[in-house]
Coordinates of C-alpha atoms in Angstrom, one line a residue:
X414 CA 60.6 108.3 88.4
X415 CA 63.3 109.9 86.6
X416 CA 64.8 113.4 86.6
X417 CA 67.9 115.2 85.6
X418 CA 70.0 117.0 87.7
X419 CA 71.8 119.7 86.3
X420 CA 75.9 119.5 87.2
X421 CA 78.8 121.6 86.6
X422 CA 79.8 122.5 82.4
X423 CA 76.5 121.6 81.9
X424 CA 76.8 117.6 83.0
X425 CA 73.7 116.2 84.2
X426 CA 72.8 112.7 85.9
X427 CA 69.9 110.4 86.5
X428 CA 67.9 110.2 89.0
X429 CA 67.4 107.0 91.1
X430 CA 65.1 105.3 93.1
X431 CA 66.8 103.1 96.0
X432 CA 68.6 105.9 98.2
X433 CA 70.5 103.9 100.1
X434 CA 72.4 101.9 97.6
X435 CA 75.5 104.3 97.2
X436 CA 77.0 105.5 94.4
X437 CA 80.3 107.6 93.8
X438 CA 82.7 109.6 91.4
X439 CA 84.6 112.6 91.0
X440 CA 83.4 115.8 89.5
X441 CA 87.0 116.9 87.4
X442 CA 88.0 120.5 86.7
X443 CA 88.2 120.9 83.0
X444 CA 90.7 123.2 80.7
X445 CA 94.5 122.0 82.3
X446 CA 96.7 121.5 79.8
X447 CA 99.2 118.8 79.7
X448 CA 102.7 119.8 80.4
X449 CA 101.7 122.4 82.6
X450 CA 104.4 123.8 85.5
X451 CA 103.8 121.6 88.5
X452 CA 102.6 123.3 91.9
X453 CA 105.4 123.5 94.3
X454 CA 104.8 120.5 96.9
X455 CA 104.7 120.9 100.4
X456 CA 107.9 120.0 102.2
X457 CA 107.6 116.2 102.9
X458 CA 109.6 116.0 106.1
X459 CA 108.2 119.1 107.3
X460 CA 104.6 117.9 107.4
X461 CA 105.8 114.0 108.3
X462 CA 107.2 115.4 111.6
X463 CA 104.8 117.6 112.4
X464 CA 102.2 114.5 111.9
X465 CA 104.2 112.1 114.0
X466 CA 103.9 115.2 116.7
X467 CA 100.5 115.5 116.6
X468 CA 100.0 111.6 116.5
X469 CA 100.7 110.5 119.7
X470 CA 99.5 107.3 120.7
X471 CA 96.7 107.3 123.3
X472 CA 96.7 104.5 126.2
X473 CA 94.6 101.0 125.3
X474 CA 94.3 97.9 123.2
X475 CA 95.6 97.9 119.6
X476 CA 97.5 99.5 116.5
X477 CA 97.4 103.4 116.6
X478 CA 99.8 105.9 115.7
X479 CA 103.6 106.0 117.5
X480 CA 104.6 109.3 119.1
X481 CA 107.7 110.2 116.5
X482 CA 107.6 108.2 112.5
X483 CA 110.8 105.8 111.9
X484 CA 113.6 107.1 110.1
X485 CA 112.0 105.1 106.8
X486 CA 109.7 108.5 106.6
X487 CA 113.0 111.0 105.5
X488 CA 115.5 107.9 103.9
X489 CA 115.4 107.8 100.2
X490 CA 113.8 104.3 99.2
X491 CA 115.0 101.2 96.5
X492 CA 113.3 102.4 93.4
X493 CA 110.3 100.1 91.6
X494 CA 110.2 99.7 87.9
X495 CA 109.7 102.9 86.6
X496 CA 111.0 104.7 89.7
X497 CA 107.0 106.0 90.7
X498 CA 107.1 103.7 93.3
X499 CA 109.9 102.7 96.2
X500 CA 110.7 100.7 98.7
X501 CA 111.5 102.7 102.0
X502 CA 110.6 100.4 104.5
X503 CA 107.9 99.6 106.7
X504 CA 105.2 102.5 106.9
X505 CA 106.3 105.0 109.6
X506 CA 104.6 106.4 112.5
X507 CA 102.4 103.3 113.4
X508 CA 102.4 100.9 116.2
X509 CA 101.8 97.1 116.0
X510 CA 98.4 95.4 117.5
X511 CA 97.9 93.5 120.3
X512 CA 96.1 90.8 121.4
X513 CA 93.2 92.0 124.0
X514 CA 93.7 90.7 127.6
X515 CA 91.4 88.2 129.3
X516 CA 87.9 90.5 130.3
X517 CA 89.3 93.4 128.0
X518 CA 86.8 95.9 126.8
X519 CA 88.1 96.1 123.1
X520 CA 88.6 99.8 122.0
X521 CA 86.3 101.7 119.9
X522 CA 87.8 101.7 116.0
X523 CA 86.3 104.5 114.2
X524 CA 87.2 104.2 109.9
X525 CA 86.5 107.4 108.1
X526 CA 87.2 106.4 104.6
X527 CA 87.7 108.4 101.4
X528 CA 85.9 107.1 97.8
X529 CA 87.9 107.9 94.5
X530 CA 90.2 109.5 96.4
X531 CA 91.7 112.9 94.5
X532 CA 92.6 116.5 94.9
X533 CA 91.3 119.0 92.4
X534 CA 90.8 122.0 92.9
X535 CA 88.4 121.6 95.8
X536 CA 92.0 120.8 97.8
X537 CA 89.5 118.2 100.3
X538 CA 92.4 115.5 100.2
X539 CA 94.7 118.0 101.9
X540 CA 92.2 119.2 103.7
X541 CA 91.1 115.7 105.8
X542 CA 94.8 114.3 105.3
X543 CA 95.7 117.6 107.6
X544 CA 93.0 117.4 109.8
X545 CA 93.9 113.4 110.8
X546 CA 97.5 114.5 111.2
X547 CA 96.1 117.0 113.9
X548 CA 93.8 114.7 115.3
X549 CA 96.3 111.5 115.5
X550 CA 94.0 109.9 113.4
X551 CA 94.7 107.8 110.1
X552 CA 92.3 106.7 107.1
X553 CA 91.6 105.2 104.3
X554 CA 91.9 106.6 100.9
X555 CA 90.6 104.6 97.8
X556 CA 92.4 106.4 95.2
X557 CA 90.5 105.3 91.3
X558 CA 93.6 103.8 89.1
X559 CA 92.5 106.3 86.4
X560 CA 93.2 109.7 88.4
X561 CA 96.9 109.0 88.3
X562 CA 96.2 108.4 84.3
X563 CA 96.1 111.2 81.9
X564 CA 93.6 111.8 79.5
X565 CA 95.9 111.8 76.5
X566 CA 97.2 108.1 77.8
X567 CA 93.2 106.7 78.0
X568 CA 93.9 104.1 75.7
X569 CA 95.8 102.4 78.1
X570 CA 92.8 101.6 79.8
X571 CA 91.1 98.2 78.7
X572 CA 87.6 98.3 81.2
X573 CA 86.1 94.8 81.1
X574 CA 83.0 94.9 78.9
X575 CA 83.6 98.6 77.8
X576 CA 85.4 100.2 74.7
X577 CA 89.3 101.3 75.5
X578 CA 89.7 104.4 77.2
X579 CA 86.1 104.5 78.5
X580 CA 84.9 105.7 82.0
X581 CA 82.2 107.0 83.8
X582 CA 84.1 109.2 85.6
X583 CA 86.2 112.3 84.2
X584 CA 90.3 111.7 83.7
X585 CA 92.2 114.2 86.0
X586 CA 93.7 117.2 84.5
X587 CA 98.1 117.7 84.8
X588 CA 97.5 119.5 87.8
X589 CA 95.5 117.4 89.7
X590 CA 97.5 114.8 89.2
X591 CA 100.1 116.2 90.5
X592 CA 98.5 117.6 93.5
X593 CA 96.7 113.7 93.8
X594 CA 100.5 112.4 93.9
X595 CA 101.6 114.9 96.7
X596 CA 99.1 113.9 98.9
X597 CA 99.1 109.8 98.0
X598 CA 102.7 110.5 98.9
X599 CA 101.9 112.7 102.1
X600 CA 99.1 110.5 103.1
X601 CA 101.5 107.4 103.3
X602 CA 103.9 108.6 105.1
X603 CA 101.8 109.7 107.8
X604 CA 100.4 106.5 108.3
X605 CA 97.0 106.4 106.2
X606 CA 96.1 103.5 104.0
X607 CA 96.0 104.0 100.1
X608 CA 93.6 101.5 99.0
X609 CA 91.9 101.1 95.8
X610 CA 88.1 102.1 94.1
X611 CA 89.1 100.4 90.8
X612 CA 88.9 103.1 87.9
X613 CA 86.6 103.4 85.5
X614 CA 83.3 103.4 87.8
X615 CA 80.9 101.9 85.7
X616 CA 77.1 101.3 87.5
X617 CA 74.3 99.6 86.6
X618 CA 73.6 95.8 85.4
X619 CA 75.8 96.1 82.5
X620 CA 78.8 97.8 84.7
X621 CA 80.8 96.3 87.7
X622 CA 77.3 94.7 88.4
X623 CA 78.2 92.1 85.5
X624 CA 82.2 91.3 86.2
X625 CA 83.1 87.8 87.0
X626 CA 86.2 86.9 89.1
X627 CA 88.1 87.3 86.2
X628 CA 87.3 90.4 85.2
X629 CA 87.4 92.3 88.6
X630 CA 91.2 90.8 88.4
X631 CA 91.8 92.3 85.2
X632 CA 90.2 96.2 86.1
X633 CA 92.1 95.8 89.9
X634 CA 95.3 94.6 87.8
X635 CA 95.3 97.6 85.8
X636 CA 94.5 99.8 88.9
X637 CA 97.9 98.7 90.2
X638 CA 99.5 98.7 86.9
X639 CA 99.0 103.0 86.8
X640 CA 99.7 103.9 90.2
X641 CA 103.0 101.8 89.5
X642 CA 104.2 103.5 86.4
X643 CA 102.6 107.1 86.4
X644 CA 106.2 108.2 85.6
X645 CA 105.8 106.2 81.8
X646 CA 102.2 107.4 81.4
X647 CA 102.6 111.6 82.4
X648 CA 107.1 111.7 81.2
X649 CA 107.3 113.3 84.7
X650 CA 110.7 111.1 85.0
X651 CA 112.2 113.0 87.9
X652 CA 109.3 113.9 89.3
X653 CA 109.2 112.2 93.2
X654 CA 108.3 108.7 93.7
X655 CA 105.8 107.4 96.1
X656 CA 107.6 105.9 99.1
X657 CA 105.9 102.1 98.7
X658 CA 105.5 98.9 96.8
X659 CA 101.7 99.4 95.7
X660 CA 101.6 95.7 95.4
X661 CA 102.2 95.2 99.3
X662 CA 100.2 98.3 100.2
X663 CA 97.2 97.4 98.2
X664 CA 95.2 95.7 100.4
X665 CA 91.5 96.0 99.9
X666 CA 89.0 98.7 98.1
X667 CA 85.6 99.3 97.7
X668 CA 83.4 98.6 94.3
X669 CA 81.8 101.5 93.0
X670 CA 77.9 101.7 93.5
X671 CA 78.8 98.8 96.2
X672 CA 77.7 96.3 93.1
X673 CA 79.4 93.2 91.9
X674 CA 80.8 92.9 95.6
X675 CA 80.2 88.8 95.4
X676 CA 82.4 88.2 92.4
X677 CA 85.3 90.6 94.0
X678 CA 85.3 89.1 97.3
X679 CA 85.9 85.9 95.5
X680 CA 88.8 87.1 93.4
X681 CA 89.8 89.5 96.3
X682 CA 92.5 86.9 98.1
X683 CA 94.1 85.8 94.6
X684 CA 94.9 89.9 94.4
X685 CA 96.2 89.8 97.5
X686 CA 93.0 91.4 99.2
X687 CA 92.6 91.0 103.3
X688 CA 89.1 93.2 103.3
X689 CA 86.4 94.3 101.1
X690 CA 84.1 97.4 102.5
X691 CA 81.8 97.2 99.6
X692 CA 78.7 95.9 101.2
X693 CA 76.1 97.7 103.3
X694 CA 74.9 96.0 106.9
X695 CA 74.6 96.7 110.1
X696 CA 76.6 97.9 113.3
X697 CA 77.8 94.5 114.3
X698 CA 81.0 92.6 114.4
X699 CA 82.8 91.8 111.5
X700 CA 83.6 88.7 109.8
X701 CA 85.3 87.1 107.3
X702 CA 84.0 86.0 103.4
X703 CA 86.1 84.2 100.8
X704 CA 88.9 84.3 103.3
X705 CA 88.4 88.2 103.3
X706 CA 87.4 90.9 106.2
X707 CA 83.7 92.1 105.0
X708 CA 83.7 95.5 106.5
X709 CA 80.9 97.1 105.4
X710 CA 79.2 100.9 105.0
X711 CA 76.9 100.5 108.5
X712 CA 73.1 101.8 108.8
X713 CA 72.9 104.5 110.9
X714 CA 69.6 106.9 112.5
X715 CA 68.4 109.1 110.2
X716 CA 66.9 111.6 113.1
X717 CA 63.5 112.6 112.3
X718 CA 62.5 109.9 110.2
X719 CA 61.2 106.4 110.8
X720 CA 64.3 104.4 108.8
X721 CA 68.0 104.3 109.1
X722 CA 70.5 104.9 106.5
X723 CA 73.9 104.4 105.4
X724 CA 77.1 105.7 106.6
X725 CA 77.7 107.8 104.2
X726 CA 77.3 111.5 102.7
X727 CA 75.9 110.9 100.1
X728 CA 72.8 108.6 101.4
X729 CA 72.3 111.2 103.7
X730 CA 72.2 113.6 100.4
X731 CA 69.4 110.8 98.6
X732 CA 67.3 111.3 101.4
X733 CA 67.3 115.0 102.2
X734 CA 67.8 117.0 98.5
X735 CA 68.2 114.3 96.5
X736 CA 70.2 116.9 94.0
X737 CA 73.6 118.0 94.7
X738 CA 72.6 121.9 95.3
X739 CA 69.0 122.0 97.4
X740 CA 67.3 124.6 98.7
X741 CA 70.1 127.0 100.8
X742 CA 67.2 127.5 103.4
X743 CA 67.4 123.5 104.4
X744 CA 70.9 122.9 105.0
X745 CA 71.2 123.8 108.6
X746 CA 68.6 121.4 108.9
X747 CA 70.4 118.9 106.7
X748 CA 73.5 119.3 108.2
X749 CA 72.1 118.8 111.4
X750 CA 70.3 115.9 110.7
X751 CA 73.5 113.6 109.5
X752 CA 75.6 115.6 112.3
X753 CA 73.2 114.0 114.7
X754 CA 72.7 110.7 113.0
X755 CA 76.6 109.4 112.7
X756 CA 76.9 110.6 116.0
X757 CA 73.8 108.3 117.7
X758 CA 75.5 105.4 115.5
X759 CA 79.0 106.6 117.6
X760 CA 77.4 106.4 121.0
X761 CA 75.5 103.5 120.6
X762 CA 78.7 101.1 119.8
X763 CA 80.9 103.2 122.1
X764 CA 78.6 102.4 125.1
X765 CA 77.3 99.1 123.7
X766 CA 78.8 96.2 121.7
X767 CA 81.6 98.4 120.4
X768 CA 81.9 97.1 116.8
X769 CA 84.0 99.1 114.4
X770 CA 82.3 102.3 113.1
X771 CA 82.8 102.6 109.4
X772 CA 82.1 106.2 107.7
X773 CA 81.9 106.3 104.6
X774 CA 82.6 110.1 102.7
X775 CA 83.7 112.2 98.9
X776 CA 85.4 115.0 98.2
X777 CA 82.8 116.6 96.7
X778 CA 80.7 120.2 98.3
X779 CA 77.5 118.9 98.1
X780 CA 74.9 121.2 99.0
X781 CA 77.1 123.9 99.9
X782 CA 80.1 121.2 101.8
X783 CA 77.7 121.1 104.2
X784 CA 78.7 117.4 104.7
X785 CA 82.8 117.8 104.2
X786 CA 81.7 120.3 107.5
X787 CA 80.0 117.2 109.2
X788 CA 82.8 114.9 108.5
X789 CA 85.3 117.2 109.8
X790 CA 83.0 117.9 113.4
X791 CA 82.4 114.2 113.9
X792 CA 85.9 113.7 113.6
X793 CA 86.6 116.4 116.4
X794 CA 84.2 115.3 118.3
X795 CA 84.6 111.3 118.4
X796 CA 88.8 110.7 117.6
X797 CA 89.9 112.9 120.6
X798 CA 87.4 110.3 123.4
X799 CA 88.8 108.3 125.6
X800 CA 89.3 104.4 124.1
X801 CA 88.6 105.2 121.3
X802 CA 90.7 104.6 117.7
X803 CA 90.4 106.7 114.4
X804 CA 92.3 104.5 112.1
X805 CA 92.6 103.0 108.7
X806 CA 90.9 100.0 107.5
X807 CA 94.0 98.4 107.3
X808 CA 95.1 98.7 111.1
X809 CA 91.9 97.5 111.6
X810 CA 92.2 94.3 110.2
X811 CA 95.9 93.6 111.6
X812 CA 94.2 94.7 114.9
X813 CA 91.2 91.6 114.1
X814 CA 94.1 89.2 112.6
X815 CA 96.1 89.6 116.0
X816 CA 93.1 88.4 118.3
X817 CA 92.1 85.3 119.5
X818 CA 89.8 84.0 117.2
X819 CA 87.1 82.9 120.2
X820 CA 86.9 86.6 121.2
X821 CA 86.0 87.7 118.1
X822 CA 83.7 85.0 117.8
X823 CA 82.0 85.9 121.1
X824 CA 81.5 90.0 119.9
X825 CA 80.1 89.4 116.7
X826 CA 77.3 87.4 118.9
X827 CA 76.6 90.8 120.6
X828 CA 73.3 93.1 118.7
X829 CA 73.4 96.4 117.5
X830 CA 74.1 98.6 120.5
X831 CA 74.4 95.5 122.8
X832 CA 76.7 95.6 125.5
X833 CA 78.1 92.1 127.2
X834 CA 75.3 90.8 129.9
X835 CA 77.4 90.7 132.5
X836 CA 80.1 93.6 131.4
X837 CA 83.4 93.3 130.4
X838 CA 85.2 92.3 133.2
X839 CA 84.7 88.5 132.7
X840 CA 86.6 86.9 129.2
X841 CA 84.3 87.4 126.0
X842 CA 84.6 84.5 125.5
X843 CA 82.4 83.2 128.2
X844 CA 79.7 85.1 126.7
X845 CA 76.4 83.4 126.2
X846 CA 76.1 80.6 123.5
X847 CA 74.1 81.8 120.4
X848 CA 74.6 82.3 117.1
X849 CA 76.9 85.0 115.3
X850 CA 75.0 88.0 114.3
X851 CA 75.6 88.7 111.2
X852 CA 72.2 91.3 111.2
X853 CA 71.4 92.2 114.8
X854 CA 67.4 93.6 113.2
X855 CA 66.3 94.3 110.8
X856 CA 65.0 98.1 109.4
X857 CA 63.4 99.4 107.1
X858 CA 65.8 101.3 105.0
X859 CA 64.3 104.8 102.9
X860 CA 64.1 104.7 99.1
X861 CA 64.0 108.0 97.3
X862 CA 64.2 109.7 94.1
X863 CA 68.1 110.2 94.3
X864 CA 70.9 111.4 91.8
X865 CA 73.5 108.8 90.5
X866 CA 76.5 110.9 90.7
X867 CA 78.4 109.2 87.6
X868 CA 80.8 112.3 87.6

């Protein structure tokens, strides 16, 4: 079945049938002009001290945030290339991982992550950045390439297998780019990871679906290429640079539509990759593909109904209005529903096998933000408990690099809310021989008549 759902200026987008295959984009605010006065920026030190404050690192086993950033957050860094990038040191405010003692129960890792990370004029950037720098938590933002591109400099673009300057999601306007570079900037230095989501977004079998190796190298190259030299590409030659070397930052991303993930993880360690969250699974373990971390979007309960579904807003969206702006009536119920869901998926690893949790969100008020108002409630509710770690994909996987190999070995044997048979006070890794589990069961996952939010 096929429908159109009408979207801001008049945009619309197809309908699709498999609800829990995500898709993502960025709805952009027309009618900014280039060359536009920028918005005055919030004070950098300012907010980086009053994170550190509020990011004090709670008692137990691996990587958090430190009480009070280095002085690397307030020094003025080496310049890169153009000057949009510098070297100030190693990333402030965080704490090195550590190996779990013999019998340890490993802490409970929460990832809330951020797709084609921006900040129009919803201001939902700012809005989670501030809220993790409250809650001492850190997360991942997969900023697109193009959103620190303007419009007027498209050309630069080169998508594989698409016409220059092409893209299936909207160029930001001066402003937003400005405000995206504040809070890239912001984000850093308290601590969260600014991954990638590629740029041009392109679904479907003749999209990122179709890349080889080669090609995801080239699109992710390019990614780098304008977060690197957004000076050349907007003239803002004075403007603030970013306070790190993208090409040691850049550590992993997520495809858009989660398709084409096979050929990226096996380019992914000749870019310098460590992880790849593009793939959907289940609440178990991770392990490693292609010499890469596969961390993927997690099924959760959909309360009510008979099939789980992703981590993410917007597969609870596909399965609830299917459009971006459904009836007003139903969204208590809605909001309920995914409130209740993400947090059953919480408390089953918490008191079972405690695997990573991996949330998946956009910046986008669907439905009335209804699910930017979950996000922010889950967060509350699970970052604040006792053992447990709101962090950023990338502390995750120096937390899983620092461990011994055996013990990791031994969790991912444990189910989907499985706790060790005989507790955690004996080493995991006298845990009982069987086979990794890689998919603890097996459910039936809902398929709908969903929107494919290409904007």
């Amino acid at each position: 079945m096929r429908t159109t759902i009408g979207l801001a200026a008049g945009a619309a987008v197809l309908a699709w049938a498999v609800a829990w295959v995500y898709e993502d984009g960025k709805l952009m605010p027309g009618g900014i002009e280039r060359g536009a006065a920028p918005a005055r920026a919030p004070d950098a030190r300012a907010e980086a001290a009053g994170g550190a404050r509020a990011g004090a690192e709670r008692a137990g086993a691996g990587g958090g945030r430190a009480e009070r950033p280095g002085s690397n957050a307030l020094r003025k860094g080496r310049l890169i290339g153009d000057g949009s990038t510098s070297y100030t040191g190693p990333q402030p405010g965080l704490t090195p991982p550590r190996r779990l003692a013999p019998g340890e129960r490993p802490p409970q890792f929460v990832v809330f992550s951020w797709d084609g990370a921006g900040e129009d004029d919803n201001r939902l950037f700012s809005r989670f950045r501030r809220l993790g720098r409250e809650l001492g938590a850190t997360q991942t933002f997969f900023l697109s390439g193009i959103y620190l591109l303007p419009e007027a400099e498209r050309m630069r673009y080169a998508p594989p297998g698409k016409p220059r300057g092409a893209s299936d999601i909207g160029y930001l306007g001066d402003e937003s780019i400005r405000r995206t570079l504040t809070e890239v900037r912001q984000a850093w230095i308290e601590g969260n990871e600014i991954a990638t989501h590629f740029n041009g977004h392109f679904c479907g079998p003749k999209g990122v679906a179709s890349w080889s190796p080669a090609q995801w190298r080239s699109e992710t190259a390019q990614a780098r290429w304008f977060v690197k030299h957004w000076r050349t590409t907007t003239g803002w030659t004075t403007a603030e640079p970013l306070p790190f070397d993208y090409d040691k930052e850049l550590i992993g991303g997520r495809a858009p539509c989660l398709e084409g993930r096979l050929n990226l993880l096996k380019a992914g360690r000749s870019m310098g990759f460590r992880y790849d969250s593009s793939g959907s699974g289940d609440q178990v373990w991770p392990r490693q593909r292609y010499g890469l971390w596969d961390i993927p979007l997690q099924r959760v309960p959909m309360p009510g109904r008979n099939f789980e579904v992703l981590s993410m807003d917007y597969n609870f969206l596909a399965n609830q209005s299917k459009g971006y702006n459904g009836p007003p009536s139903r969204r208590p119920l809605w909001k309920h529903q995914m409130r209740a869901g993400l947090l059953r998926g919480f408390e089953r690893a918490y008191t079972g096998n405690r695997a990573p949790m991996v949330i998946g969100n956009h910046f986008e008020h669907w439905n009335g933000g209804i699910y930017m108002d979950v996000v922010e409630d889950v967060m509350r509710e699970v970052c604040r408990k006792q053992e447990v770690r709101c962090v950023s994909f990338r502390q995750l996987v120096d937390w899983l690099d620092a461990q011994d190999p055996r013990v990791l070995s031994a969790l991912r044997k444990l189910g989907v809310g499985e706790a060790p048979p005989n507790g955690w006070g004996i080493s995991p890794a006298a845990f009982p021989e069987r086979p990794d589990r890689r998919h603890a069961r097996h459910v039936r996952v809902a398929t709908a008549d969903a929107p494919r939010h290409r904007h």
